[in-house]
XYZ file of C-alpha atoms in Angstrom:
403
model
C 0.000 0.000 0.000
C 2.789 2.383 0.803
C 4.296 1.649 -2.582
C 1.066 2.620 -4.308
C 0.940 5.855 -2.355
C 4.493 6.706 -3.337
C 3.734 6.084 -7.004
C 0.576 8.177 -6.870
C 2.388 11.025 -5.149
C 5.222 10.792 -7.648
C 2.733 11.097 -10.514
C 1.160 14.188 -8.997
C 4.566 15.805 -8.420
C 5.542 15.184 -12.023
C 2.244 16.639 -13.222
C 2.696 19.748 -11.072
C 6.279 20.159 -12.253
C 5.152 19.844 -15.860
C 2.431 22.464 -15.346
C 4.937 24.839 -13.782
C 7.364 24.345 -16.657
C 4.603 25.016 -19.191
C 3.576 28.161 -17.313
C 7.174 29.394 -17.218
C 7.600 28.808 -20.951
C 4.262 30.464 -21.758
C 4.850 33.618 -19.730
C 8.502 33.981 -20.699
C 7.678 33.530 -24.358
C 5.136 36.373 -24.107
C 7.654 38.617 -22.373
C 10.247 37.931 -25.040
C 7.715 38.789 -27.751
C 7.022 42.076 -25.950
C 10.745 42.721 -25.814
C 11.046 42.299 -29.584
C 8.204 44.789 -30.078
C 9.502 47.371 -27.603
C 11.621 50.481 -27.999
C 14.651 48.993 -26.268
C 15.167 46.422 -29.022
C 13.810 48.511 -31.907
C 17.152 49.392 -33.500
C 18.421 45.819 -33.406
C 15.121 44.388 -34.656
C 15.045 46.848 -37.565
C 18.617 45.920 -38.432
C 17.799 42.223 -38.229
C 14.647 42.555 -40.333
C 16.635 44.366 -43.029
C 18.974 41.379 -43.095
C 16.143 38.846 -43.002
C 13.986 40.589 -45.632
C 16.392 42.721 -47.747
C 14.321 45.189 -49.733
C 16.107 44.157 -52.922
C 14.262 40.818 -52.684
C 11.266 41.478 -50.438
C 9.347 44.632 -51.289
C 6.032 45.078 -49.488
C 5.625 42.924 -46.379
C 2.483 42.292 -44.400
C 2.952 42.594 -40.612
C 2.247 38.892 -40.136
C 5.026 38.059 -42.600
C 7.554 39.680 -40.288
C 6.622 37.194 -37.566
C 8.436 34.554 -39.633
C 11.644 36.196 -38.422
C 10.731 36.353 -34.712
C 12.605 33.306 -33.436
C 15.650 33.979 -35.613
C 15.777 37.563 -34.328
C 15.463 36.422 -30.724
C 17.894 33.517 -30.694
C 20.255 33.741 -33.664
C 20.691 37.301 -34.908
C 23.438 39.109 -33.033
C 22.491 42.199 -31.058
C 24.360 45.453 -31.604
C 26.745 44.835 -28.709
C 27.142 41.081 -29.076
C 24.882 38.236 -28.068
C 21.350 37.518 -29.205
C 18.335 39.511 -28.065
C 17.358 36.660 -25.742
C 20.807 36.769 -24.128
C 20.625 40.534 -23.906
C 17.257 40.335 -22.149
C 18.572 37.703 -19.722
C 21.458 39.970 -18.771
C 19.776 43.368 -18.407
C 16.125 42.795 -17.370
C 16.084 43.245 -13.572
C 12.535 41.888 -13.247
C 13.515 38.369 -14.312
C 13.918 35.627 -11.752
C 16.993 33.411 -11.708
C 14.973 30.594 -13.291
C 13.751 32.866 -16.081
C 17.281 34.043 -16.822
C 18.514 30.460 -17.002
C 15.697 29.470 -19.358
C 16.293 32.448 -21.665
C 19.967 31.546 -21.936
C 19.030 27.916 -22.599
C 16.702 29.066 -25.386
C 19.388 31.277 -26.921
C 21.954 28.501 -26.918
C 19.802 25.480 -27.597
C 16.702 26.455 -29.619
C 16.091 23.844 -32.332
C 14.593 25.342 -35.505
C 12.998 23.365 -38.256
C 10.008 22.092 -40.157
C 8.636 19.125 -38.248
C 6.164 16.449 -39.269
C 3.711 15.620 -36.488
C 3.806 11.874 -35.871
C 1.522 11.768 -32.808
C -0.401 14.471 -30.974
C -2.311 14.834 -27.734
C -3.957 17.855 -26.160
C -0.694 19.379 -24.937
C 2.144 17.441 -26.558
C 3.331 16.272 -29.959
C 5.840 13.725 -31.209
C 7.728 15.251 -34.129
C 10.171 14.251 -36.861
C 12.255 17.033 -38.392
C 12.513 17.415 -42.152
C 14.775 16.202 -43.709
C 17.068 14.561 -41.132
C 14.179 12.721 -39.422
C 15.504 13.477 -35.913
C 12.681 12.790 -33.406
C 11.511 15.285 -30.796
C 8.720 15.466 -28.233
C 7.491 19.009 -27.589
C 4.804 20.784 -25.591
C 2.534 22.715 -27.964
C 1.528 25.584 -25.625
C -1.933 25.867 -27.102
C -1.057 25.302 -30.763
C -3.459 22.904 -32.471
C -1.678 20.179 -34.430
C -2.659 16.768 -35.749
C -0.750 13.742 -37.072
C 0.479 14.429 -40.594
C 0.757 18.203 -40.123
C 4.074 19.867 -40.948
C 4.883 22.495 -38.314
C 7.313 25.367 -38.744
C 8.704 26.453 -35.370
C 11.744 26.684 -33.101
C 11.689 24.199 -30.216
C 12.713 25.863 -26.949
C 14.404 23.830 -24.188
C 12.744 24.618 -20.849
C 14.197 22.398 -18.163
C 13.563 18.788 -19.227
C 10.925 19.747 -21.826
C 10.829 21.324 -25.275
C 8.180 23.920 -26.122
C 6.970 25.432 -29.389
C 8.677 28.759 -30.139
C 7.603 32.369 -30.603
C 6.005 31.715 -33.989
C 4.375 28.491 -35.135
C 2.718 27.863 -38.499
C 1.623 24.906 -40.606
C 3.118 24.139 -44.007
C 0.814 22.834 -46.721
C 1.634 19.121 -46.744
C 1.623 19.082 -50.559
C 4.720 21.283 -50.512
C 6.808 18.943 -48.371
C 8.647 17.162 -51.213
C 9.657 20.434 -52.821
C 10.731 21.773 -49.475
C 12.934 18.736 -48.850
C 14.585 19.348 -52.208
C 15.475 22.977 -51.593
C 16.791 22.124 -48.134
C 19.145 19.606 -49.729
C 20.282 22.280 -52.193
C 20.950 24.742 -49.376
C 22.897 22.119 -47.443
C 25.049 21.447 -50.514
C 25.875 25.164 -50.673
C 26.560 25.448 -46.944
C 28.828 22.398 -46.938
C 30.964 24.002 -49.619
C 31.885 26.453 -46.904
C 31.624 24.217 -43.858
C 32.068 20.544 -44.752
C 30.958 19.483 -41.263
C 27.789 21.625 -41.169
C 24.770 20.011 -39.486
C 21.061 20.501 -40.070
C 20.968 22.587 -36.892
C 23.652 24.836 -38.442
C 21.640 25.158 -41.632
C 18.332 25.939 -39.970
C 19.739 28.402 -37.425
C 22.139 30.229 -39.712
C 20.179 30.245 -42.957
C 16.612 30.539 -41.684
C 16.085 33.745 -43.781
C 17.034 31.931 -47.003
C 14.865 28.946 -46.078
C 11.842 31.177 -45.490
C 12.301 32.754 -48.942
C 11.551 29.394 -50.544
C 8.083 29.427 -48.989
C 7.163 32.230 -51.373
C 8.313 30.165 -54.376
C 6.523 27.072 -53.132
C 3.366 29.025 -52.367
C 3.269 30.250 -55.961
C 3.356 26.698 -57.276
C 6.922 26.796 -58.585
C 8.555 23.492 -59.524
C 11.509 23.975 -57.210
C 12.919 20.546 -58.088
C 14.441 22.310 -61.116
C 16.715 24.290 -58.777
C 20.187 22.798 -58.524
C 23.325 23.958 -56.761
C 25.664 25.361 -59.428
C 28.895 23.384 -59.835
C 31.963 24.509 -57.963
C 34.676 23.456 -55.499
C 34.344 23.164 -51.740
C 36.500 24.745 -49.059
C 39.574 22.778 -48.020
C 39.426 23.903 -44.406
C 36.802 22.270 -42.199
C 36.935 24.861 -39.421
C 39.025 22.714 -37.076
C 42.580 23.440 -35.872
C 45.078 22.416 -38.547
C 47.425 19.808 -37.126
C 51.050 20.902 -37.348
C 50.197 24.401 -38.606
C 52.945 26.960 -37.893
C 52.104 29.572 -35.279
C 52.390 32.336 -37.853
C 49.532 30.798 -39.892
C 47.295 31.305 -36.879
C 48.631 34.864 -36.523
C 47.561 35.576 -40.094
C 44.090 34.103 -39.452
C 43.606 36.306 -36.387
C 44.806 39.442 -38.187
C 42.552 38.747 -41.179
C 39.494 38.419 -38.929
C 40.305 41.667 -37.108
C 40.790 43.624 -40.331
C 37.613 42.342 -41.990
C 35.507 42.715 -38.849
C 36.547 46.366 -38.609
C 35.152 47.237 -42.051
C 32.257 44.763 -42.362
C 28.801 46.265 -42.873
C 27.307 43.675 -40.578
C 29.308 41.720 -38.094
C 28.243 38.101 -38.248
C 29.815 36.299 -41.170
C 32.331 38.196 -43.350
C 35.289 37.384 -41.057
C 34.402 33.693 -41.313
C 34.714 33.742 -45.096
C 37.975 35.687 -45.007
C 39.457 33.243 -42.503
C 38.369 30.289 -44.666
C 40.058 31.972 -47.615
C 43.337 32.224 -45.686
C 43.308 28.647 -44.396
C 42.440 27.312 -47.861
C 45.318 29.329 -49.305
C 47.690 28.099 -46.607
C 46.687 24.453 -47.131
C 47.024 24.804 -50.912
C 50.290 26.774 -50.993
C 51.959 25.548 -47.769
C 53.896 28.843 -47.568
C 57.217 28.946 -45.752
C 57.963 31.336 -42.942
C 57.651 34.943 -44.071
C 56.201 38.215 -42.851
C 52.593 37.549 -41.789
C 51.591 41.086 -42.837
C 52.238 40.291 -46.483
C 49.882 37.327 -46.441
C 47.296 39.282 -44.471
C 47.386 41.970 -47.146
C 47.122 39.425 -49.963
C 44.101 37.724 -48.376
C 42.374 41.029 -47.676
C 42.828 42.232 -51.239
C 41.578 38.957 -52.760
C 38.648 38.857 -50.359
C 37.546 42.407 -51.045
C 38.334 42.598 -54.744
C 37.553 39.089 -55.968
C 35.147 37.595 -53.416
C 33.078 40.659 -52.501
C 33.416 42.253 -55.924
C 34.655 45.614 -54.588
C 35.967 47.219 -57.776
C 37.062 50.357 -55.908
C 39.593 48.745 -53.594
C 43.212 49.082 -54.731
C 46.393 47.231 -53.912
C 47.885 50.522 -52.730
C 45.024 51.018 -50.266
C 45.455 47.550 -48.760
C 49.231 47.936 -48.724
C 48.854 51.121 -46.677
C 46.473 49.447 -44.227
C 48.854 46.538 -43.645
C 52.180 48.335 -43.804
C 53.616 46.415 -46.759
C 54.598 47.259 -50.320
C 52.190 47.271 -53.246
C 54.360 44.650 -54.926
C 53.895 42.349 -51.929
C 50.099 42.698 -52.076
C 50.103 41.892 -55.796
C 52.406 38.911 -55.424
C 50.519 37.287 -52.572
C 47.133 37.972 -54.168
C 48.163 36.355 -57.460
C 49.372 33.244 -55.635
C 46.088 32.911 -53.744
C 43.858 33.444 -56.791
C 45.835 30.941 -58.856
C 45.912 28.281 -56.118
C 42.227 28.487 -55.266
C 40.646 29.651 -58.511
C 38.953 32.385 -56.488
C 36.005 33.992 -58.257
C 33.671 36.905 -57.641
C 31.014 36.005 -55.043
C 32.729 32.641 -54.602
C 30.277 30.425 -52.718
C 33.095 29.008 -50.577
C 33.786 32.347 -48.936
C 30.824 34.733 -49.229
C 28.274 35.560 -46.540
C 25.235 33.593 -47.705
C 22.920 36.174 -46.116
C 24.544 39.172 -47.812
C 21.968 40.993 -49.991
C 24.043 40.706 -53.180
C 24.532 36.991 -52.682
C 20.842 36.455 -52.082
C 19.933 38.479 -55.174
C 22.243 36.362 -57.318
C 20.724 33.208 -55.836
C 17.199 34.497 -56.426
C 18.083 35.067 -60.076
C 19.514 31.555 -60.313
C 16.362 30.050 -58.803
C 13.940 32.067 -60.912
C 15.889 31.207 -64.049
C 15.861 27.522 -63.096
C 12.097 27.325 -62.614
C 11.363 29.138 -65.891
C 10.220 32.446 -64.441
C 8.381 34.620 -66.962
C 10.674 37.481 -66.037
C 13.836 35.618 -66.933
C 12.387 33.286 -69.531
C 14.027 30.245 -68.027
C 17.375 31.616 -69.159
C 20.664 30.181 -67.977
C 22.150 33.125 -66.141
C 25.241 31.299 -64.906
C 27.448 32.674 -67.686
C 26.382 36.277 -67.095
C 28.899 38.195 -64.935
C 27.668 38.868 -61.379
C 27.737 42.631 -61.804
C 25.521 42.339 -64.899
C 23.050 40.108 -63.063
C 22.893 42.558 -60.156
C 22.264 45.420 -62.557
C 19.565 43.400 -64.345
C 17.861 42.619 -61.075
C 17.940 46.264 -59.998
C 16.545 47.455 -63.334
C 13.666 44.971 -63.278
C 12.778 45.842 -59.686
C 12.740 49.539 -60.503
C 10.549 48.940 -63.565
C 8.156 46.926 -61.410
C 7.928 49.742 -58.855
C 7.256 52.357 -61.526
C 4.555 50.247 -63.146
C 2.822 49.805 -59.795
C 3.059 53.481 -58.959
């Protein structure tokens, strides 16, 4: 009899603990939404929305469309002074309890984004399988109505031992699932050119804005299976420490990051691409000991001139910044370009969320699916600057016709 009492009590304690966890997640989620809509976060949210929905691709947005960015803004996009908005709130909101701070930090670090197929569902909980890696999850729905077979778009938030649906939850038309799987595979192929060890968590968290863009294509009935990743090489460096690398190689990598970070328009990813460029060059050329500044200058010039397509940068300018001769910049740059076959907007090294990169990818996708605007043309042979100009001209014509 005592055993039965202990089991019954244990069940009630678990139920109470679960209710408390759900209440914490519910209330904290609402407070975080309020934070995103408040004045304190306005500048960062505006900055993040401009990155999520660049006006060159997205023109007029309905307010509800912006909610697609909510979880990415809260947990992934970096705030102006470092750290996500959820981390920032955990650190500077004096009204939060210790438990609430801990949960916010857990959400920032461990939120799991994705499109999930509902395998089983009860009143408060759902068993999910993420597309396309089929990783299983069990999550508390917090009032969202789901049924087996639904495909749910959300970020799963770790709250103690449980996962909860995120700030924004929506259902994907099940008929679009196959096309969606295809474009996710294409995006992973592109990401793994940069980061050979990238996971599906990396893809969903980092490239959520690109993933959301495909919903507009799918919603318009586009045959996205025609979209393929254009051919090209992958990065040599996998992001891990290079065994046996000389200390001065690491000095160059650090200096390259500092230089690029200082001039980047937005701070997340450009230094990553520049560092990949250096490590790929080092692995390809295996340079002997020499002045690190010369290699820093060569990488910076190649990155700005060839990768980012900055036609205004000069070797003399970079030489002055790095304290080396113009001849040194030219020599190192030529070695790097020849060894790597570096090209303008090279997918190994560019920021995949940069507006220009996304415009070029939009053109590629629209051309692949036979868009009326581009006539199904193969735009791969058109120089990037010409494609950007074409895109700008067509957008401006569209605006004038509407006005």
